[in-house]
Amino acid sequence: MKKTLQNNRRVALFPGSFDPFTIGHESIVERALPLFDEIVIAIGVNYNKQTLTTAEERLAWIKGIYRNEPRVRVIYYTGLTVDAARECGATYILRGVRMIQDFEYEKNIAETNRAMSGIETVLLYTLPEYGHISSTIVRELVKYDHDVSAYLPRNCDPSLIPSTWKVKK
Ligand code: ADP
């Protein structure tokens, strides 16, 4: 009986760069939690790509945000997203959609992933108030020394925010 229940667990992998993790990402996780038993936030690492934060910093940052949420796990991975999903026992991939470009991009990847592995992609539309928020915008603001508080999850551990970022105290 226990085994059957375990096998029926709905686990979703939420892959992304998360450089950095924003309130837009947080909102997707929050809204998806009632749909799944577990969400695995999977930081895709490409060591050839320049990033604002290291994979280790991103892992610590996101783990800190979900320190009191046992249904959220955080990992990083290299390679194919479907392989990371299989390793975590995830049978769904979770993604967010802000605009038509996101939709077209996600459609191709979702079809490829399903053909390769049978893993379904679940897309959630952004909340209108978060539609303009992206990690790219945060990286730009950091670059020009602007306050980024409004874009970061409220309960992120202040000690993990890089000292060079401008945030309201
Ligand atoms: P990637 O480089 O894989 O797109 P991101 O970290 O930029 O990684 O985004 C991860 C996922 O979160 C993507 O599905 C993206 O569409 C979604 N996302 C990012 N920002 C928002 C937002 N403001 N609202 C909804 N979804 C978002």
mmCIF file of C-alpha atoms and ligand atoms in Angstrom:
data_model
loop_
_atom_site.group_PDB
_atom_site.id
_atom_site.type_symbol
_atom_site.label_atom_id
_atom_site.label_comp_id
_atom_site.label_asym_id
_atom_site.label_seq_id
_atom_site.Cartn_x
_atom_site.Cartn_y
_atom_site.Cartn_z
ATOM 1 C CA MET A 1 0.000 0.000 0.000
ATOM 2 C CA LYS A 2 2.753 2.391 1.024
ATOM 3 C CA LYS A 3 4.643 1.574 -2.162
ATOM 4 C CA THR A 4 1.650 2.372 -4.350
ATOM 5 C CA LEU A 5 1.198 5.692 -2.630
ATOM 6 C CA GLN A 6 4.880 6.498 -3.115
ATOM 7 C CA ASN A 7 4.689 5.661 -6.800
ATOM 8 C CA ASN A 8 1.696 7.911 -7.214
ATOM 9 C CA ARG A 9 3.484 10.928 -5.816
ATOM 10 C CA ARG A 10 3.289 13.843 -8.207
ATOM 11 C CA VAL A 11 6.740 15.309 -8.424
ATOM 12 C CA ALA A 12 7.467 18.283 -10.687
ATOM 13 C CA LEU A 13 10.858 19.539 -11.720
ATOM 14 C CA PHE A 14 11.021 23.341 -12.034
ATOM 15 C CA PRO A 15 14.134 23.942 -14.148
ATOM 16 C CA GLY A 16 15.713 27.298 -14.849
ATOM 17 C CA SER A 17 18.792 29.444 -14.590
ATOM 18 C CA PHE A 18 17.467 31.347 -11.554
ATOM 19 C CA ASP A 19 20.263 33.913 -11.846
ATOM 20 C CA PRO A 20 18.880 35.150 -9.509
ATOM 21 C CA PHE A 21 15.632 33.577 -8.193
ATOM 22 C CA THR A 22 12.976 36.338 -8.236
ATOM 23 C CA ILE A 23 9.459 36.900 -6.906
ATOM 24 C CA GLY A 24 8.261 35.785 -10.355
ATOM 25 C CA HIS A 25 9.819 32.331 -9.789
ATOM 26 C CA GLU A 26 8.563 32.280 -6.211
ATOM 27 C CA SER A 27 5.034 32.958 -7.388
ATOM 28 C CA ILE A 28 5.145 30.019 -9.836
ATOM 29 C CA VAL A 29 6.306 27.664 -7.058
ATOM 30 C CA GLU A 30 3.670 28.944 -4.642
ATOM 31 C CA ARG A 31 0.864 28.489 -7.152
ATOM 32 C CA ALA A 32 2.100 25.045 -8.221
ATOM 33 C CA LEU A 33 2.449 23.635 -4.708
ATOM 34 C CA PRO A 34 -1.244 22.693 -4.446
ATOM 35 C CA LEU A 35 -0.903 20.741 -7.721
ATOM 36 C CA PHE A 36 2.057 18.543 -6.750
ATOM 37 C CA ASP A 37 3.343 16.545 -3.784
ATOM 38 C CA GLU A 38 6.851 17.824 -4.307
ATOM 39 C CA ILE A 39 8.537 20.494 -6.408
ATOM 40 C CA VAL A 40 12.217 20.141 -7.216
ATOM 41 C CA ILE A 41 13.731 23.472 -8.193
ATOM 42 C CA ALA A 42 16.537 22.519 -10.548
ATOM 43 C CA ILE A 43 19.249 25.048 -11.291
ATOM 44 C CA GLY A 44 20.570 24.371 -14.778
ATOM 45 C CA VAL A 45 24.310 24.910 -14.754
ATOM 46 C CA ASN A 46 26.254 25.775 -17.857
ATOM 47 C CA TYR A 47 29.844 26.392 -16.838
ATOM 48 C CA ASN A 48 30.589 28.104 -20.176
ATOM 49 C CA LYS A 49 27.980 30.796 -19.544
ATOM 50 C CA GLN A 50 28.830 33.862 -17.504
ATOM 51 C CA THR A 51 26.421 34.319 -14.614
ATOM 52 C CA LEU A 52 25.834 36.951 -11.974
ATOM 53 C CA THR A 53 25.801 34.366 -9.187
ATOM 54 C CA THR A 54 27.525 30.991 -8.929
ATOM 55 C CA ALA A 55 25.532 27.769 -8.891
ATOM 56 C CA GLU A 56 26.488 27.305 -5.227
ATOM 57 C CA GLU A 57 25.224 30.789 -4.328
ATOM 58 C CA ARG A 58 21.959 30.154 -6.150
ATOM 59 C CA LEU A 59 21.510 26.810 -4.398
ATOM 60 C CA ALA A 60 22.067 28.336 -0.945
ATOM 61 C CA TRP A 61 19.821 31.304 -1.753
ATOM 62 C CA ILE A 62 16.871 29.201 -2.940
ATOM 63 C CA LYS A 63 17.280 26.614 -0.161
ATOM 64 C CA GLY A 64 17.125 29.492 2.313
ATOM 65 C CA ILE A 65 13.843 30.723 0.855
ATOM 66 C CA TYR A 66 12.252 27.266 1.233
ATOM 67 C CA ARG A 67 13.892 26.292 4.516
ATOM 68 C CA ASN A 68 10.438 25.841 6.089
ATOM 69 C CA GLU A 69 8.773 24.140 3.118
ATOM 70 C CA PRO A 70 9.560 20.400 3.149
ATOM 71 C CA ARG A 71 7.785 19.875 -0.173
ATOM 72 C CA VAL A 72 10.355 21.954 -2.051
ATOM 73 C CA ARG A 73 13.780 20.508 -2.835
ATOM 74 C CA VAL A 74 16.584 22.377 -4.576
ATOM 75 C CA ILE A 75 19.260 20.808 -6.765
ATOM 76 C CA TYR A 76 21.525 21.789 -9.585
ATOM 77 C CA TYR A 77 22.167 19.848 -12.723
ATOM 78 C CA THR A 78 24.117 19.807 -15.950
ATOM 79 C CA GLY A 79 22.897 18.050 -19.053
ATOM 80 C CA LEU A 80 19.382 17.342 -20.196
ATOM 81 C CA THR A 81 16.414 18.486 -18.152
ATOM 82 C CA VAL A 82 14.565 15.191 -18.754
ATOM 83 C CA ASP A 83 17.503 13.265 -17.295
ATOM 84 C CA ALA A 84 17.471 15.479 -14.202
ATOM 85 C CA ALA A 85 13.711 14.927 -13.958
ATOM 86 C CA ARG A 86 14.090 11.141 -14.170
ATOM 87 C CA GLU A 87 16.790 11.165 -11.511
ATOM 88 C CA CYS A 88 14.476 13.048 -9.154
ATOM 89 C CA GLY A 89 11.502 10.832 -9.903
ATOM 90 C CA ALA A 90 9.695 13.791 -11.470
ATOM 91 C CA THR A 91 7.054 13.016 -14.061
ATOM 92 C CA TYR A 92 6.213 16.659 -14.729
ATOM 93 C CA ILE A 93 8.222 19.684 -15.726
ATOM 94 C CA LEU A 94 6.939 23.014 -14.447
ATOM 95 C CA ARG A 95 7.527 26.272 -16.309
ATOM 96 C CA GLY A 96 6.160 29.811 -16.227
ATOM 97 C CA VAL A 97 4.894 31.832 -19.175
ATOM 98 C CA ARG A 98 4.997 35.611 -19.319
ATOM 99 C CA MET A 99 4.547 36.487 -22.959
ATOM 100 C CA ILE A 100 4.010 34.986 -26.381
ATOM 101 C CA GLN A 101 7.767 34.444 -26.899
ATOM 102 C CA ASP A 102 7.904 32.322 -23.726
ATOM 103 C CA PHE A 103 4.954 30.317 -25.006
ATOM 104 C CA GLU A 104 6.536 29.524 -28.379
ATOM 105 C CA TYR A 105 9.842 28.611 -26.786
ATOM 106 C CA GLU A 106 8.188 26.377 -24.192
ATOM 107 C CA LYS A 107 6.017 24.633 -26.781
ATOM 108 C CA ASN A 108 9.008 23.296 -28.738
ATOM 109 C CA ILE A 109 10.865 22.174 -25.654
ATOM 110 C CA ALA A 110 7.779 20.581 -24.102
ATOM 111 C CA GLU A 111 7.098 18.574 -27.276
ATOM 112 C CA THR A 112 10.711 17.410 -27.472
ATOM 113 C CA ASN A 113 10.790 16.461 -23.803
ATOM 114 C CA ARG A 114 7.537 14.541 -24.048
ATOM 115 C CA ALA A 115 8.713 12.684 -27.163
ATOM 116 C CA MET A 116 11.994 11.794 -25.442
ATOM 117 C CA SER A 117 10.692 10.752 -22.069
ATOM 118 C CA GLY A 118 6.907 10.920 -21.759
ATOM 119 C CA ILE A 119 7.353 13.709 -19.212
ATOM 120 C CA GLU A 120 4.574 16.293 -19.457
ATOM 121 C CA THR A 121 5.196 20.015 -19.087
ATOM 122 C CA VAL A 122 2.796 22.066 -17.005
ATOM 123 C CA LEU A 123 2.781 25.783 -17.809
ATOM 124 C CA LEU A 124 1.456 28.443 -15.477
ATOM 125 C CA TYR A 125 0.800 31.955 -16.727
ATOM 126 C CA THR A 126 2.437 34.670 -14.731
ATOM 127 C CA LEU A 127 0.364 36.815 -12.417
ATOM 128 C CA PRO A 128 -0.153 40.128 -14.250
ATOM 129 C CA GLU A 129 1.754 42.047 -11.590
ATOM 130 C CA TYR A 130 4.838 39.858 -12.175
ATOM 131 C CA GLY A 131 4.694 39.791 -15.960
ATOM 132 C CA HIS A 132 7.569 42.234 -16.355
ATOM 133 C CA ILE A 133 9.861 40.585 -13.821
ATOM 134 C CA SER A 134 12.832 38.559 -14.976
ATOM 135 C CA SER A 135 16.296 37.625 -13.752
ATOM 136 C CA THR A 136 17.656 39.637 -16.683
ATOM 137 C CA ILE A 137 16.087 42.812 -15.304
ATOM 138 C CA VAL A 138 17.537 42.138 -11.859
ATOM 139 C CA ARG A 139 20.987 41.574 -13.373
ATOM 140 C CA GLU A 140 20.705 44.892 -15.256
ATOM 141 C CA LEU A 141 19.669 46.753 -12.112
ATOM 142 C CA VAL A 142 22.529 45.209 -10.143
ATOM 143 C CA LYS A 143 24.920 46.246 -12.883
ATOM 144 C CA TYR A 144 23.774 49.878 -12.648
ATOM 145 C CA ASP A 145 23.634 49.827 -8.845
ATOM 146 C CA HIS A 146 19.855 50.200 -8.566
ATOM 147 C CA ASP A 147 17.746 48.908 -5.700
ATOM 148 C CA VAL A 148 16.516 45.362 -6.440
ATOM 149 C CA SER A 149 14.491 44.747 -3.243
ATOM 150 C CA ALA A 150 11.171 44.787 -5.086
ATOM 151 C CA TYR A 151 12.240 41.813 -7.222
ATOM 152 C CA LEU A 152 13.577 39.497 -4.542
ATOM 153 C CA PRO A 153 11.487 37.081 -2.453
ATOM 154 C CA ARG A 154 10.651 38.712 0.846
ATOM 155 C CA ASN A 155 11.976 35.942 3.058
ATOM 156 C CA CYS A 156 15.361 35.510 1.428
ATOM 157 C CA ASP A 157 18.157 35.367 3.961
ATOM 158 C CA PRO A 158 19.766 38.863 4.012
ATOM 159 C CA SER A 159 23.158 37.307 4.732
ATOM 160 C CA LEU A 160 22.979 35.538 1.358
ATOM 161 C CA ILE A 161 22.328 38.710 -0.636
ATOM 162 C CA PRO A 162 25.662 39.731 -2.191
ATOM 163 C CA SER A 163 27.011 42.822 -0.418
ATOM 164 C CA THR A 164 27.375 44.648 -3.751
ATOM 165 C CA TRP A 165 23.598 44.535 -4.421
ATOM 166 C CA LYS A 166 21.567 47.534 -3.412
ATOM 167 C CA VAL A 167 18.618 46.513 -1.211
ATOM 168 C CA LYS A 168 16.412 48.320 1.284
ATOM 169 C CA LYS A 169 17.463 47.487 4.833
HETATM 170 P P1 ADP B 1 15.456 29.898 -18.189
HETATM 171 O O1 ADP B 1 16.799 30.461 -18.546
HETATM 172 O O2 ADP B 1 15.419 28.395 -18.230
HETATM 173 O O3 ADP B 1 14.279 30.513 -18.870
HETATM 174 P P2 ADP B 1 14.725 31.422 -15.851
HETATM 175 O O4 ADP B 1 15.369 31.346 -14.511
HETATM 176 O O5 ADP B 1 14.811 32.694 -16.593
HETATM 177 O O6 ADP B 1 15.340 30.208 -16.640
HETATM 178 O O7 ADP B 1 13.189 31.040 -15.720
HETATM 179 C C1 ADP B 1 12.767 29.800 -15.205
HETATM 180 C C2 ADP B 1 11.264 29.663 -15.435
HETATM 181 O O8 ADP B 1 10.586 30.651 -14.672
HETATM 182 C C3 ADP B 1 10.853 29.869 -16.890
HETATM 183 O O9 ADP B 1 9.792 28.985 -17.178
HETATM 184 C C4 ADP B 1 10.354 31.298 -16.909
HETATM 185 O O10 ADP B 1 9.393 31.517 -17.919
HETATM 186 C C5 ADP B 1 9.726 31.381 -15.527
HETATM 187 N N1 ADP B 1 9.655 32.761 -15.053
HETATM 188 C C6 ADP B 1 10.664 33.633 -14.869
HETATM 189 N N2 ADP B 1 10.190 34.817 -14.432
HETATM 190 C C7 ADP B 1 8.853 34.699 -14.354
HETATM 191 C C8 ADP B 1 7.773 35.576 -13.990
HETATM 192 N N3 ADP B 1 7.997 36.855 -13.645
HETATM 193 N N4 ADP B 1 6.519 35.101 -14.028
HETATM 194 C C9 ADP B 1 6.299 33.822 -14.400
HETATM 195 N N5 ADP B 1 7.246 32.946 -14.771
HETATM 196 C C10 ADP B 1 8.512 33.372 -14.745
#
